Amino acid sequence: MWVLTSDGHVHPAPCTPTEHLWWGDGWGDRASEAAAVVDQLLSDLGATVDLHKHWDAPKGLTALFDEEHKQGAELTRAVLLHARMTPH
């Protein structure tokens, strides 16, 4: 997962030995972790992401990332902001 800004900058999700995002066959990370990353980056692209607080991620974003999306799907800022404001 990465963020591509309108000015062409790419911001990858965290990828270190203890913090990473990937999905697959039930052994991947939780949708709440992706939601936590996106929530923080929507507010501040320079944020230091803390995945330990992913349970506090907005429920609407978590629901969005819990849905099935085609590989390579793009979710616009408008879609992400709407999801962030949607209580689930």
Coordinates of N, CA, C and O in Angstrom, one line a residue:
M1 N 0.8 -1.2 0.0 CA 0.0 0.0 0.0 C 0.9 1.2 0.0 O 1.9 1.3 0.7
W2 N 0.5 2.2 -0.8 CA 1.2 3.5 -0.8 C 0.3 4.6 -1.1 O -0.8 4.4 -1.6
V3 N 0.7 5.8 -0.9 CA 0.0 7.0 -1.1 C 0.7 7.8 -2.2 O 1.9 8.0 -2.2
L4 N -0.1 8.1 -3.3 CA 0.5 8.9 -4.4 C -0.2 10.3 -4.3 O -1.5 10.4 -4.4
T5 N 0.5 11.3 -4.0 CA -0.1 12.7 -3.9 C -0.2 13.3 -5.2 O 0.4 12.9 -6.2
S6 N -1.0 14.4 -5.3 CA -1.3 15.1 -6.5 C -0.1 15.7 -7.1 O 0.0 15.9 -8.4
D7 N 1.0 15.9 -6.3 CA 2.2 16.5 -6.9 C 3.2 15.4 -7.3 O 4.4 15.7 -7.6
G8 N 2.7 14.1 -7.3 CA 3.5 13.0 -7.8 C 4.4 12.4 -6.8 O 5.2 11.5 -7.1
H9 N 4.4 12.7 -5.5 CA 5.2 12.1 -4.5 C 4.5 10.8 -4.0 O 3.3 10.7 -3.9
V10 N 5.4 9.8 -3.8 CA 4.9 8.5 -3.3 C 5.3 8.3 -1.9 O 6.5 8.5 -1.5
H11 N 4.3 8.0 -1.0 CA 4.6 7.7 0.4 C 4.2 6.3 0.7 O 3.1 5.9 0.7
P12 N 5.2 5.4 0.9 CA 4.9 4.0 1.2 C 4.4 3.8 2.6 O 4.8 4.6 3.5
A13 N 3.7 2.8 2.8 CA 3.2 2.4 4.1 C 4.5 1.9 4.8 O 5.5 1.5 4.2
P14 N 4.4 1.8 6.2 CA 5.6 1.3 6.9 C 6.0 -0.1 6.5 O 5.1 -0.9 6.2
C15 N 7.3 -0.3 6.4 CA 7.8 -1.7 6.1 C 9.1 -1.9 6.8 O 10.2 -1.6 6.2
T16 N 9.0 -2.3 8.0 CA 10.2 -2.6 8.8 C 10.0 -4.0 9.4 O 8.9 -4.5 9.3
P17 N 11.0 -4.6 10.0 CA 10.8 -5.9 10.6 C 9.6 -6.0 11.5 O 9.0 -7.1 11.7
T18 N 9.3 -4.9 12.2 CA 8.2 -5.0 13.2 C 6.9 -4.3 12.8 O 5.9 -4.5 13.4
E19 N 7.0 -3.5 11.7 CA 5.8 -2.8 11.2 C 5.7 -2.9 9.7 O 6.6 -2.4 9.0
H20 N 4.7 -3.6 9.3 CA 4.6 -3.8 7.8 C 3.1 -4.0 7.5 O 2.3 -4.3 8.4
L21 N 2.7 -3.8 6.3 CA 1.4 -4.1 5.8 C 1.4 -5.0 4.6 O 2.1 -4.8 3.7
W22 N 0.6 -6.1 4.7 CA 0.4 -7.0 3.6 C -0.8 -7.9 3.9 O -1.2 -8.0 5.1
W23 N -1.4 -8.4 2.9 CA -2.6 -9.2 3.1 C -2.4 -10.5 2.4 O -1.7 -10.6 1.4
G24 N -3.0 -11.6 2.9 CA -3.0 -12.8 2.2 C -3.4 -14.0 3.1 O -2.9 -14.2 4.2
D25 N -4.4 -14.8 2.7 CA -4.8 -16.0 3.3 C -5.0 -16.0 4.8 O -4.7 -16.9 5.5
G26 N -5.5 -14.9 5.3 CA -5.8 -14.8 6.7 C -4.6 -14.6 7.6 O -4.7 -14.4 8.8
W27 N -3.4 -14.6 7.0 CA -2.2 -14.3 7.8 C -1.7 -12.9 7.7 O -0.7 -12.5 8.2
G28 N -2.4 -12.1 6.9 CA -2.0 -10.7 6.7 C -2.4 -9.9 7.8 O -2.9 -10.3 8.8
D29 N -2.1 -8.6 7.6 CA -2.4 -7.6 8.7 C -3.9 -7.3 8.6 O -4.6 -7.6 7.6
R30 N -4.4 -6.6 9.6 CA -5.8 -6.2 9.7 C -6.1 -5.0 8.9 O -5.3 -4.1 8.8
A31 N -7.4 -4.9 8.5 CA -7.8 -3.7 7.8 C -7.7 -2.5 8.7 O -7.5 -1.4 8.2
S32 N -7.8 -2.7 10.0 CA -7.7 -1.6 10.9 C -6.3 -1.0 10.9 O -6.1 0.2 11.1
E33 N -5.3 -1.8 10.5 CA -3.9 -1.2 10.4 C -3.8 -0.4 9.2 O -3.2 0.7 9.3
A34 N -4.3 -0.8 8.1 CA -4.3 0.1 6.9 C -5.1 1.3 7.1 O -4.7 2.4 6.8
A35 N -6.2 1.2 7.8 CA -7.1 2.4 8.2 C -6.3 3.4 9.1 O -6.4 4.6 8.9
A36 N -5.5 2.8 10.0 CA -4.8 3.7 10.9 C -3.7 4.5 10.1 O -3.5 5.6 10.4
V37 N -3.0 3.8 9.2 CA -2.0 4.4 8.4 C -2.6 5.5 7.6 O -2.2 6.7 7.6
V38 N -3.7 5.2 6.9 CA -4.3 6.2 6.0 C -4.9 7.4 6.8 O -4.7 8.5 6.4
D39 N -5.5 7.1 7.9 CA -6.0 8.1 8.8 C -4.9 9.1 9.2 O -5.1 10.4 9.1
Q40 N -3.8 8.6 9.6 CA -2.7 9.5 10.0 C -2.1 10.3 8.8 O -1.8 11.5 8.9
L41 N -2.0 9.6 7.7 CA -1.4 10.3 6.5 C -2.4 11.3 5.9 O -1.9 12.3 5.3
L42 N -3.7 11.1 6.0 CA -4.7 12.1 5.6 C -4.5 13.4 6.3 O -4.7 14.5 5.8
S43 N -4.1 13.2 7.6 CA -4.0 14.4 8.4 C -2.6 15.0 8.3 O -2.4 16.3 8.4
D44 N -1.6 14.2 8.1 CA -0.2 14.7 8.0 C 0.7 13.7 7.3 O 1.0 12.6 7.8
L45 N 1.1 14.0 6.0 CA 1.9 13.1 5.2 C 3.2 12.8 5.8 O 3.8 11.8 5.6
G46 N 3.7 13.7 6.7 CA 4.9 13.5 7.4 C 4.8 12.7 8.7 O 5.8 12.6 9.4
A47 N 3.6 12.3 9.0 CA 3.4 11.6 10.3 C 4.3 10.4 10.5 O 4.5 9.6 9.5
T48 N 4.7 10.1 11.7 CA 5.3 8.9 12.1 C 4.2 7.9 12.5 O 3.5 8.2 13.5
V49 N 4.0 6.9 11.7 CA 2.8 6.0 11.9 C 3.1 5.1 13.0 O 4.1 4.5 13.1
D50 N 2.1 4.9 13.9 CA 2.2 4.0 15.0 C 1.1 3.0 14.8 O -0.1 3.2 15.0
L51 N 1.5 1.8 14.4 CA 0.5 0.7 14.2 C -0.1 0.1 15.5 O -1.0 -0.7 15.4
H52 N 0.5 0.4 16.6 CA 0.0 -0.2 17.9 C -1.3 0.4 18.3 O -2.0 -0.2 19.1
K53 N -1.7 1.5 17.7 CA -3.0 2.1 18.0 C -4.1 1.9 16.9 O -5.0 2.6 16.8
H54 N -3.8 0.8 16.1 CA -4.7 0.6 15.0 C -6.2 0.3 15.4 O -7.1 0.5 14.6
W55 N -6.4 -0.2 16.6 CA -7.8 -0.5 17.0 C -8.6 0.8 17.1 O -9.8 0.8 17.1
D56 N -7.9 2.0 17.2 CA -8.6 3.3 17.3 C -8.9 3.9 15.9 O -9.4 5.0 15.8
A57 N -8.5 3.2 14.9 CA -8.7 3.7 13.5 C -10.2 4.0 13.3 O -11.1 3.3 13.8
P58 N -10.5 5.0 12.4 CA -11.9 5.2 12.1 C -12.6 4.0 11.5 O -12.1 3.3 10.7
K59 N -13.8 3.7 12.0 CA -14.5 2.5 11.7 C -14.9 2.5 10.2 O -14.9 1.5 9.5
G60 N -15.2 3.7 9.6 CA -15.5 3.7 8.2 C -14.3 3.4 7.3 O -14.5 2.7 6.3
L61 N -13.1 3.8 7.7 CA -11.9 3.5 6.9 C -11.6 2.0 7.1 O -11.3 1.3 6.1
T62 N -11.8 1.5 8.3 CA -11.6 0.1 8.5 C -12.5 -0.8 7.7 O -12.1 -1.8 7.0
A63 N -13.8 -0.4 7.6 CA -14.8 -1.1 6.8 C -14.4 -1.0 5.3 O -14.5 -2.0 4.6
L64 N -13.9 0.1 4.8 CA -13.5 0.3 3.4 C -12.4 -0.7 3.1 O -12.4 -1.4 2.1
F65 N -11.4 -0.8 4.0 CA -10.2 -1.7 3.7 C -10.6 -3.2 4.0 O -9.8 -4.0 3.6
D66 N -11.7 -3.4 4.6 CA -12.1 -4.8 4.9 C -12.9 -5.3 3.6 O -13.1 -6.5 3.5
E67 N -13.3 -4.4 2.7 CA -13.9 -4.8 1.5 C -12.9 -5.4 0.5 O -11.7 -5.1 0.6
E68 N -13.5 -6.2 -0.4 CA -12.6 -6.8 -1.5 C -12.4 -5.7 -2.6 O -13.4 -5.1 -3.0
H69 N -11.2 -5.5 -2.9 CA -10.8 -4.5 -4.0 C -10.0 -5.2 -5.0 O -9.2 -6.1 -4.7
K70 N -10.1 -4.8 -6.3 CA -9.3 -5.4 -7.3 C -7.8 -5.0 -7.1 O -7.5 -4.0 -6.5
Q71 N -6.9 -5.9 -7.5 CA -5.5 -5.6 -7.3 C -5.2 -4.3 -8.1 O -5.6 -4.1 -9.2
G72 N -4.4 -3.4 -7.5 CA -4.1 -2.2 -8.1 C -5.2 -1.1 -8.0 O -5.1 0.0 -8.6
A73 N -6.2 -1.4 -7.3 CA -7.3 -0.4 -7.1 C -6.8 0.9 -6.5 O -6.0 0.9 -5.6
E74 N -7.4 2.0 -7.0 CA -7.0 3.3 -6.5 C -8.2 3.9 -5.7 O -9.3 3.9 -6.2
L75 N -7.9 4.3 -4.5 CA -8.9 4.9 -3.7 C -8.6 6.4 -3.6 O -7.5 6.7 -3.0
T76 N -9.4 7.3 -4.1 CA -9.1 8.7 -4.1 C -9.2 9.3 -2.7 O -9.8 8.7 -1.8
R77 N -8.6 10.5 -2.6 CA -8.6 11.2 -1.3 C -10.1 11.4 -0.9 O -10.4 11.2 0.3
A78 N -10.9 11.7 -1.9 CA -12.4 12.0 -1.6 C -13.0 10.7 -1.0 O -13.8 10.8 0.0
V79 N -12.7 9.6 -1.6 CA -13.3 8.3 -1.1 C -12.8 8.0 0.3 O -13.5 7.6 1.2
L80 N -11.5 8.3 0.6 CA -10.9 8.0 1.9 C -11.4 8.9 2.9 O -11.7 8.5 4.0
L81 N -11.6 10.2 2.6 CA -12.1 11.2 3.5 C -13.6 10.8 3.9 O -14.0 10.9 5.0
H82 N -14.3 10.5 2.9 CA -15.8 10.1 3.1 C -15.8 8.9 4.0 O -16.6 8.9 5.0
A83 N -15.0 7.9 3.8 CA -15.0 6.7 4.6 C -14.5 7.0 6.0 O -15.1 6.5 7.0
R84 N -13.6 7.9 6.2 CA -13.1 8.3 7.5 C -14.2 9.0 8.3 O -14.3 8.8 9.5
M85 N -15.1 9.7 7.7 CA -16.2 10.4 8.4 C -17.4 9.5 8.5 O -18.4 9.9 9.2
T86 N -17.4 8.3 7.9 CA -18.6 7.5 8.0 C -18.5 6.6 9.3 O -17.6 5.8 9.4
P87 N -19.5 6.7 10.2 CA -19.5 5.8 11.3 C -20.0 4.4 11.0 O -21.0 4.3 10.3
H88 N -19.4 3.4 11.3 CA -19.8 2.0 11.1 C -20.0 1.3 12.3 O -19.4 1.4 13.3

